[in-house]
CSV table of C-alpha atoms and ligand atoms in Angstrom, one decimal:
chain,number,residue,atom,x,y,z
A,1,MET,CA,78.5,72.7,73.7
A,2,GLY,CA,78.6,71.7,77.4
A,3,GLU,CA,77.8,74.0,80.4
A,4,LYS,CA,80.3,76.8,81.0
A,5,ILE,CA,81.0,79.2,83.9
A,6,LEU,CA,82.1,82.7,83.3
A,7,LEU,CA,84.4,84.3,85.9
A,8,ALA,CA,82.7,87.6,86.5
A,9,THR,CA,85.7,89.7,87.4
A,10,GLN,CA,88.2,92.0,85.6
A,11,ASN,CA,90.6,92.0,88.6
A,12,PRO,CA,93.7,90.2,87.3
A,13,GLY,CA,94.7,89.0,90.8
A,14,LYS,CA,91.3,87.5,91.4
A,15,LEU,CA,91.2,85.9,87.9
A,16,ARG,CA,94.6,84.3,88.4
A,17,GLU,CA,93.5,82.8,91.7
A,18,PHE,CA,90.1,81.6,90.5
A,19,LYS,CA,91.7,79.9,87.5
A,20,ALA,CA,94.1,78.0,89.8
A,21,LEU,CA,91.5,77.3,92.4
A,22,LEU,CA,89.1,75.9,89.8
A,23,SER,CA,91.6,74.3,87.5
A,24,ASP,CA,89.8,71.0,87.9
A,25,LEU,CA,86.9,72.5,85.9
A,26,GLY,CA,89.2,72.9,82.9
A,27,GLU,CA,87.7,74.3,79.7
A,28,ALA,CA,84.4,74.9,81.4
A,29,LEU,CA,85.8,78.0,83.0
A,30,LEU,CA,85.9,81.2,80.9
A,31,SER,CA,87.3,84.7,81.6
A,32,PRO,CA,85.4,87.9,80.4
A,33,ARG,CA,88.1,88.4,77.8
A,34,GLU,CA,87.6,84.9,76.4
A,35,VAL,CA,83.9,85.7,75.7
A,36,GLY,CA,84.6,89.3,74.6
A,37,ILE,CA,82.8,91.0,77.5
A,38,ARG,CA,84.0,94.0,79.4
A,39,LEU,CA,81.7,95.2,82.2
A,40,GLU,CA,82.3,97.6,85.1
A,41,VAL,CA,79.5,96.8,87.5
A,42,GLU,CA,78.7,99.5,90.1
A,43,GLU,CA,79.1,97.9,93.6
A,44,SER,CA,76.2,99.7,95.1
A,45,GLY,CA,75.3,97.0,97.6
A,46,GLN,CA,75.8,97.3,101.4
A,47,THR,CA,77.2,93.8,101.8
A,48,TYR,CA,79.7,91.5,100.1
A,49,ARG,CA,76.8,89.2,99.4
A,50,GLU,CA,74.8,91.9,97.7
A,51,ASN,CA,77.7,93.1,95.6
A,52,ALA,CA,78.6,89.5,94.6
A,53,VAL,CA,75.0,89.1,93.4
A,54,LEU,CA,75.1,92.4,91.4
A,55,LYS,CA,78.3,91.3,89.5
A,56,ALA,CA,77.2,87.7,88.9
A,57,ARG,CA,73.8,88.7,87.6
A,58,ALA,CA,75.2,91.4,85.3
A,59,PHE,CA,77.7,89.0,83.7
A,60,ALA,CA,75.1,86.2,83.4
A,61,ALA,CA,72.7,88.6,81.7
A,62,ALA,CA,75.4,89.9,79.3
A,63,SER,CA,76.7,86.5,78.4
A,64,GLY,CA,73.8,84.1,78.7
A,65,LEU,CA,76.2,81.9,80.7
A,66,MET,CA,76.4,80.9,84.4
A,67,ALA,CA,78.6,83.6,86.0
A,68,LEU,CA,80.6,83.4,89.2
A,69,ALA,CA,81.5,86.6,91.0
A,70,ASP,CA,83.3,87.3,94.3
A,71,ASP,CA,83.1,90.3,96.5
A,72,SER,CA,85.8,90.4,99.1
A,73,GLY,CA,87.4,92.8,101.5
A,74,LEU,CA,89.6,93.5,104.5
A,75,GLU,CA,88.1,94.2,107.9
A,76,VAL,CA,90.3,95.9,110.5
A,77,ASP,CA,89.0,95.9,114.1
A,78,ALA,CA,90.8,99.1,115.1
A,79,LEU,CA,89.0,100.9,112.2
A,80,GLY,CA,85.6,99.5,113.2
A,81,GLY,CA,85.6,97.0,110.4
A,82,ALA,CA,86.8,99.4,107.6
A,83,PRO,CA,87.6,99.2,104.7
A,84,GLY,CA,85.2,96.2,104.4
A,85,VAL,CA,83.0,96.3,101.3
A,86,ARG,CA,84.9,99.5,100.3
A,87,SER,CA,88.3,97.8,100.2
A,88,ALA,CA,88.8,98.3,96.5
A,89,ARG,CA,88.0,102.0,96.7
A,90,PHE,CA,89.7,102.8,100.1
A,91,ALA,CA,91.9,105.9,99.4
A,92,PRO,CA,91.1,109.5,99.1
A,93,GLN,CA,92.7,110.2,95.8
A,94,PRO,CA,91.1,109.2,92.4
A,95,GLY,CA,93.1,106.6,90.4
A,96,ALA,CA,94.7,105.1,93.5
A,97,THR,CA,96.7,101.9,93.2
A,98,ASP,CA,96.9,98.9,95.6
A,99,ALA,CA,100.1,100.4,97.0
A,100,ASP,CA,98.3,103.7,97.7
A,101,ARG,CA,95.5,101.9,99.5
A,102,ARG,CA,98.0,100.0,101.7
A,103,ALA,CA,99.8,103.3,102.5
A,104,TYR,CA,96.5,105.0,103.4
A,105,LEU,CA,95.4,102.1,105.6
A,106,LEU,CA,98.7,102.2,107.5
A,107,GLN,CA,98.3,106.0,107.8
A,108,ARG,CA,94.8,105.5,109.3
A,109,LEU,CA,96.2,103.0,111.8
A,110,GLN,CA,99.2,105.1,113.0
A,111,GLY,CA,99.1,105.8,116.7
A,112,ARG,CA,96.6,103.0,117.4
A,113,PRO,CA,97.8,100.2,119.7
A,114,GLN,CA,99.0,97.0,118.0
A,115,PRO,CA,98.2,94.2,117.2
A,116,TRP,CA,95.9,95.4,114.5
A,117,ARG,CA,93.6,92.4,114.3
A,118,ALA,CA,92.0,91.9,110.8
A,119,ARG,CA,90.4,89.5,108.5
A,120,PHE,CA,89.8,89.0,104.8
A,121,ARG,CA,86.3,88.0,103.9
A,122,CYS,CA,85.0,86.6,100.6
A,123,TRP,CA,81.5,85.9,99.3
A,124,ILE,CA,81.0,84.1,96.1
A,125,ALA,CA,77.8,84.2,94.1
A,126,LEU,CA,77.0,82.1,91.1
A,127,ALA,CA,74.1,83.3,89.0
A,128,THR,CA,72.5,81.2,86.3
A,129,PRO,CA,71.0,82.9,83.2
A,130,GLU,CA,67.6,81.6,84.4
A,131,GLY,CA,68.0,83.6,87.6
A,132,ALA,CA,69.0,80.9,90.2
A,133,LEU,CA,71.6,82.0,92.8
A,134,TYR,CA,74.1,79.9,94.8
A,135,PHE,CA,76.6,81.1,97.5
A,136,GLY,CA,79.9,80.3,99.2
A,137,GLU,CA,81.7,82.2,102.0
A,138,GLY,CA,85.2,82.2,103.4
A,139,THR,CA,87.1,84.1,106.1
A,140,CYS,CA,90.8,84.3,106.9
A,141,GLU,CA,92.1,85.8,110.2
A,142,GLY,CA,95.3,87.7,110.7
A,143,GLN,CA,96.7,91.1,111.6
A,144,ILE,CA,98.0,94.2,109.8
A,145,ILE,CA,101.7,95.0,110.1
A,146,PRO,CA,103.3,98.4,109.6
A,147,GLU,CA,105.8,97.3,106.9
A,148,GLU,CA,105.3,95.5,103.7
A,149,ARG,CA,106.7,92.0,103.3
A,150,GLY,CA,106.6,89.8,100.2
A,151,GLN,CA,105.9,90.1,96.5
A,152,GLY,CA,103.1,87.6,95.9
A,153,GLY,CA,99.3,88.0,95.8
A,154,PHE,CA,97.7,91.4,95.3
A,155,GLY,CA,95.8,94.1,97.2
A,156,TYR,CA,96.5,94.2,101.0
A,157,ASP,CA,98.5,90.9,101.0
A,158,PRO,CA,102.0,92.5,101.8
A,159,ILE,CA,100.7,94.0,105.1
A,160,PHE,CA,98.4,91.0,106.1
A,161,LEU,CA,100.3,88.7,108.6
A,162,LEU,CA,99.2,85.2,109.2
A,163,GLU,CA,100.3,84.9,112.8
A,164,GLU,CA,100.5,81.2,113.1
A,165,ARG,CA,102.9,80.9,110.1
A,166,GLY,CA,104.7,84.2,110.8
A,167,VAL,CA,104.5,85.3,107.2
A,168,THR,CA,102.4,87.7,105.2
A,169,MET,CA,99.9,86.6,102.6
A,170,ALA,CA,102.4,88.1,100.0
A,171,GLU,CA,105.2,85.8,101.2
A,172,LEU,CA,103.2,82.7,100.4
A,173,THR,CA,103.6,80.9,97.1
A,174,ALA,CA,100.4,81.1,94.9
A,175,GLU,CA,99.7,77.4,95.9
A,176,GLU,CA,100.0,78.1,99.6
A,177,LYS,CA,97.7,81.1,99.4
A,178,ASN,CA,95.2,79.1,97.5
A,179,ARG,CA,95.1,76.5,100.3
A,180,LEU,CA,94.2,78.9,103.0
A,181,SER,CA,92.8,82.2,101.7
A,182,HIS,CA,89.3,83.5,102.2
A,183,ARG,CA,88.7,83.0,98.5
A,184,ALA,CA,90.0,79.4,98.6
A,185,LEU,CA,87.5,78.6,101.5
A,186,ALA,CA,84.6,80.3,99.6
A,187,VAL,CA,85.5,78.2,96.5
A,188,GLU,CA,85.5,75.0,98.6
A,189,ALA,CA,82.1,75.9,99.9
A,190,ILE,CA,80.5,76.3,96.5
A,191,ARG,CA,82.6,73.7,94.6
A,192,PRO,CA,80.0,70.8,94.9
A,193,VAL,CA,77.3,73.1,93.4
A,194,LEU,CA,79.5,74.0,90.5
A,195,ARG,CA,80.2,70.4,89.8
A,196,ARG,CA,76.5,69.5,89.8
A,197,LEU,CA,75.6,72.4,87.6
A,198,LEU,CA,78.3,71.6,85.1
A,199,ARG,CA,77.0,68.1,84.9
A,200,GLY,CA,73.7,69.7,83.9
A,201,GLU,CA,72.0,68.6,87.2
A,202,PRO,CA,69.8,71.1,89.1
A,203,SER,CA,71.2,71.9,92.5
A,204,ALA,CA,69.5,72.6,95.8
A,205,GLY,CA,72.3,75.1,96.5
B,1,IMP,P1,86.0,93.9,95.2
B,1,IMP,O1,85.7,92.5,95.7
B,1,IMP,O2,86.2,93.9,93.7
B,1,IMP,O3,85.1,94.9,95.8
B,1,IMP,O4,87.5,94.2,95.7
B,1,IMP,C1,88.0,93.7,96.9
B,1,IMP,C2,89.3,94.4,97.3
B,1,IMP,O5,89.6,93.8,98.6
B,1,IMP,C3,90.5,94.2,96.4
B,1,IMP,O6,90.6,95.1,95.5
B,1,IMP,C4,91.6,94.2,97.4
B,1,IMP,O7,91.9,95.5,97.7
B,1,IMP,C5,91.0,93.6,98.7
B,1,IMP,N1,91.2,92.1,98.6
B,1,IMP,C6,90.3,91.1,98.3
B,1,IMP,N2,90.8,89.9,98.3
B,1,IMP,C7,92.1,90.1,98.6
B,1,IMP,C8,93.2,89.2,98.7
B,1,IMP,O8,93.2,88.0,98.5
B,1,IMP,N3,94.4,89.8,99.0
B,1,IMP,C9,94.6,91.2,99.2
B,1,IMP,N4,93.6,92.0,99.1
B,1,IMP,C10,92.4,91.5,98.8
């Protein structure tokens, strides 16, 4: 069996995007479901990078495979950079949905002067079962708008406007989002390392 890379996420939106972004890796790419692993890793780190490492290491240890994790989030200047690393948990009520988190974010922004400058950030960590780590990072600038637009993507996409294009992230096709998103840029940064590792060559990172 050749080298494989396990996608260390249970988030369906992220899984879909990674599968498309890394489609050139073909059968080398596996989802947790395909290897019969289900893990909820506590994101106890203070930074995206730390949380990406926690997830990648946990999945690599559980599977014996190389594991690729992302930790990502939305930073809104008017909220001092919140929700940031807490983006997935940003809502007061337990069991909150993506829609609840968008509504809560807009509630927090009410009364603050627009434009609400913001950016998505993504850190990718790849962990090998032997303990090596590699990284990629990407950022995508935009602004939060008060009304949802578009059906694509996931998370905060319907309220994240890409000013130059005049559309929200959720109004892009999957292909368009995958050309410019924070996750796409982070994947481009780490792609050469993935290629080398899949060829069985050591990588300097
Ligand atoms: P985590 O990386 O699992 O901690 O979760 C990141 C959270 O940030 C997601 O649950 C979304 O709420 C948000 N997020 C990350 N990437 C995106 C994106 O591409 N679009 C919209 N929201 C995102």
